[in-house]
mmCIF file of C-alpha atoms in Angstrom:
data_model
loop_
_atom_site.group_PDB
_atom_site.id
_atom_site.type_symbol
_atom_site.label_atom_id
_atom_site.label_comp_id
_atom_site.label_asym_id
_atom_site.label_seq_id
_atom_site.Cartn_x
_atom_site.Cartn_y
_atom_site.Cartn_z
ATOM 1 C CA MET A 1 17.181 -12.881 7.270
ATOM 2 C CA SER A 2 20.532 -14.493 6.652
ATOM 3 C CA ALA A 3 23.678 -12.640 5.623
ATOM 4 C CA VAL A 4 23.253 -14.038 2.116
ATOM 5 C CA ASP A 5 19.878 -12.256 1.801
ATOM 6 C CA VAL A 6 21.370 -8.883 2.761
ATOM 7 C CA PRO A 7 22.859 -6.836 -0.104
ATOM 8 C CA LEU A 8 26.667 -6.721 -0.161
ATOM 9 C CA SER A 9 26.726 -2.947 0.420
ATOM 10 C CA ALA A 10 24.693 -3.364 3.611
ATOM 11 C CA ARG A 11 26.980 -6.141 4.842
ATOM 12 C CA GLN A 12 30.062 -4.026 4.101
ATOM 13 C CA HIS A 13 28.710 -1.059 6.050
ATOM 14 C CA GLY A 14 27.338 -3.119 8.918
ATOM 15 C CA THR A 15 23.712 -2.152 8.310
ATOM 16 C CA MET A 16 20.836 -4.526 7.768
ATOM 17 C CA ALA A 17 18.590 -3.665 4.857
ATOM 18 C CA MET A 18 14.932 -4.019 5.737
ATOM 19 C CA PRO A 19 12.687 -5.487 3.032
ATOM 20 C CA LEU A 20 10.367 -2.923 1.479
ATOM 21 C CA GLU A 21 6.712 -3.352 2.232
ATOM 22 C CA ARG A 22 4.600 -3.957 -0.851
ATOM 23 C CA ARG A 23 2.857 -0.810 -2.043
ATOM 24 C CA LEU A 24 0.009 -0.910 -4.513
ATOM 25 C CA THR A 25 -0.624 1.628 -7.230
ATOM 26 C CA LEU A 26 -4.086 3.060 -7.607
ATOM 27 C CA ALA A 27 -4.569 0.894 -10.701
ATOM 28 C CA ASP A 28 -3.566 -2.215 -8.693
ATOM 29 C CA LEU A 29 -6.033 -1.321 -5.954
ATOM 30 C CA CYS A 30 -8.916 -0.635 -8.342
ATOM 31 C CA THR A 31 -8.259 -3.908 -10.168
ATOM 32 C CA GLU A 32 -8.117 -5.898 -6.939
ATOM 33 C CA LEU A 33 -11.309 -4.364 -5.539
ATOM 34 C CA GLN A 34 -13.003 -4.304 -8.961
ATOM 35 C CA ILE A 35 -13.912 -0.624 -8.654
ATOM 36 C CA SER A 36 -13.426 2.395 -10.896
ATOM 37 C CA ARG A 37 -10.975 5.185 -10.139
ATOM 38 C CA SER A 38 -13.908 7.551 -9.664
ATOM 39 C CA THR A 39 -15.359 5.249 -6.988
ATOM 40 C CA PHE A 40 -12.011 5.232 -5.189
ATOM 41 C CA TYR A 41 -11.789 9.035 -5.317
ATOM 42 C CA ASP A 42 -15.367 9.293 -4.060
ATOM 43 C CA TRP A 43 -14.526 7.013 -1.111
ATOM 44 C CA ARG A 44 -11.371 9.020 -0.449
ATOM 45 C CA ALA A 45 -13.251 12.337 -0.460
ATOM 46 C CA LYS A 46 -15.701 10.878 2.072
ATOM 47 C CA GLY A 47 -12.894 9.490 4.269
ATOM 48 C CA ARG A 48 -13.893 5.886 3.546
ATOM 49 C CA ALA A 49 -10.891 4.734 1.491
ATOM 50 C CA PRO A 50 -7.848 2.877 2.780
ATOM 51 C CA ARG A 51 -4.968 5.009 3.993
ATOM 52 C CA CYS A 52 -2.814 6.321 1.120
ATOM 53 C CA LEU A 53 0.686 7.648 0.651
ATOM 54 C CA LYS A 54 1.040 10.629 -1.666
ATOM 55 C CA LEU A 55 4.329 10.638 -3.566
ATOM 56 C CA PRO A 56 6.117 13.895 -4.456
ATOM 57 C CA ASN A 57 4.875 13.543 -8.051
ATOM 58 C CA GLY A 58 1.259 13.361 -6.804
ATOM 59 C CA ASP A 59 0.785 9.634 -7.414
ATOM 60 C CA LEU A 60 -0.882 7.601 -4.684
ATOM 61 C CA ARG A 61 0.343 4.342 -3.194
ATOM 62 C CA ILE A 62 -1.445 2.062 -0.751
ATOM 63 C CA ARG A 63 0.516 -0.160 1.611
ATOM 64 C CA ARG A 64 -0.594 -3.783 1.434
ATOM 65 C CA THR A 65 -0.875 -3.868 5.239
ATOM 66 C CA ASP A 66 -3.108 -0.757 5.217
ATOM 67 C CA LEU A 67 -5.368 -2.309 2.574
ATOM 68 C CA ASP A 68 -5.595 -5.596 4.492
ATOM 69 C CA ARG A 69 -6.397 -3.718 7.721
ATOM 70 C CA TRP A 70 -9.046 -1.635 5.919
ATOM 71 C CA LEU A 71 -10.622 -4.765 4.388
ATOM 72 C CA THR A 72 -10.798 -6.324 7.847
ATOM 73 C CA THR A 73 -12.723 -3.313 9.160
ATOM 74 C CA MET A 74 -15.109 -3.649 6.207
ATOM 75 C CA GLU A 75 -15.768 -7.296 7.180
ATOM 76 C CA GLU A 76 -16.554 -6.279 10.752
ATOM 77 C CA ALA A 77 -18.919 -3.517 9.609
ATOM 78 C CA ALA A 78 -20.852 -5.797 7.252
#
């Protein structure tokens, strides 16, 4: 990451801003996997869903890296 890519406030304070990892909404995940929300919640209740982050407002987010890792384990199990 070059100095140009770092926000001015971070450069002024001598800190390097780390890029945020992409986080998917539940709607994004269901669209990508072509499943219903109820299927996702069923998987989650059974401990078979990808790892989720629960926001203070109760919404769920799924890190892209966690989804990719989970999909890889599904390939190996198939």
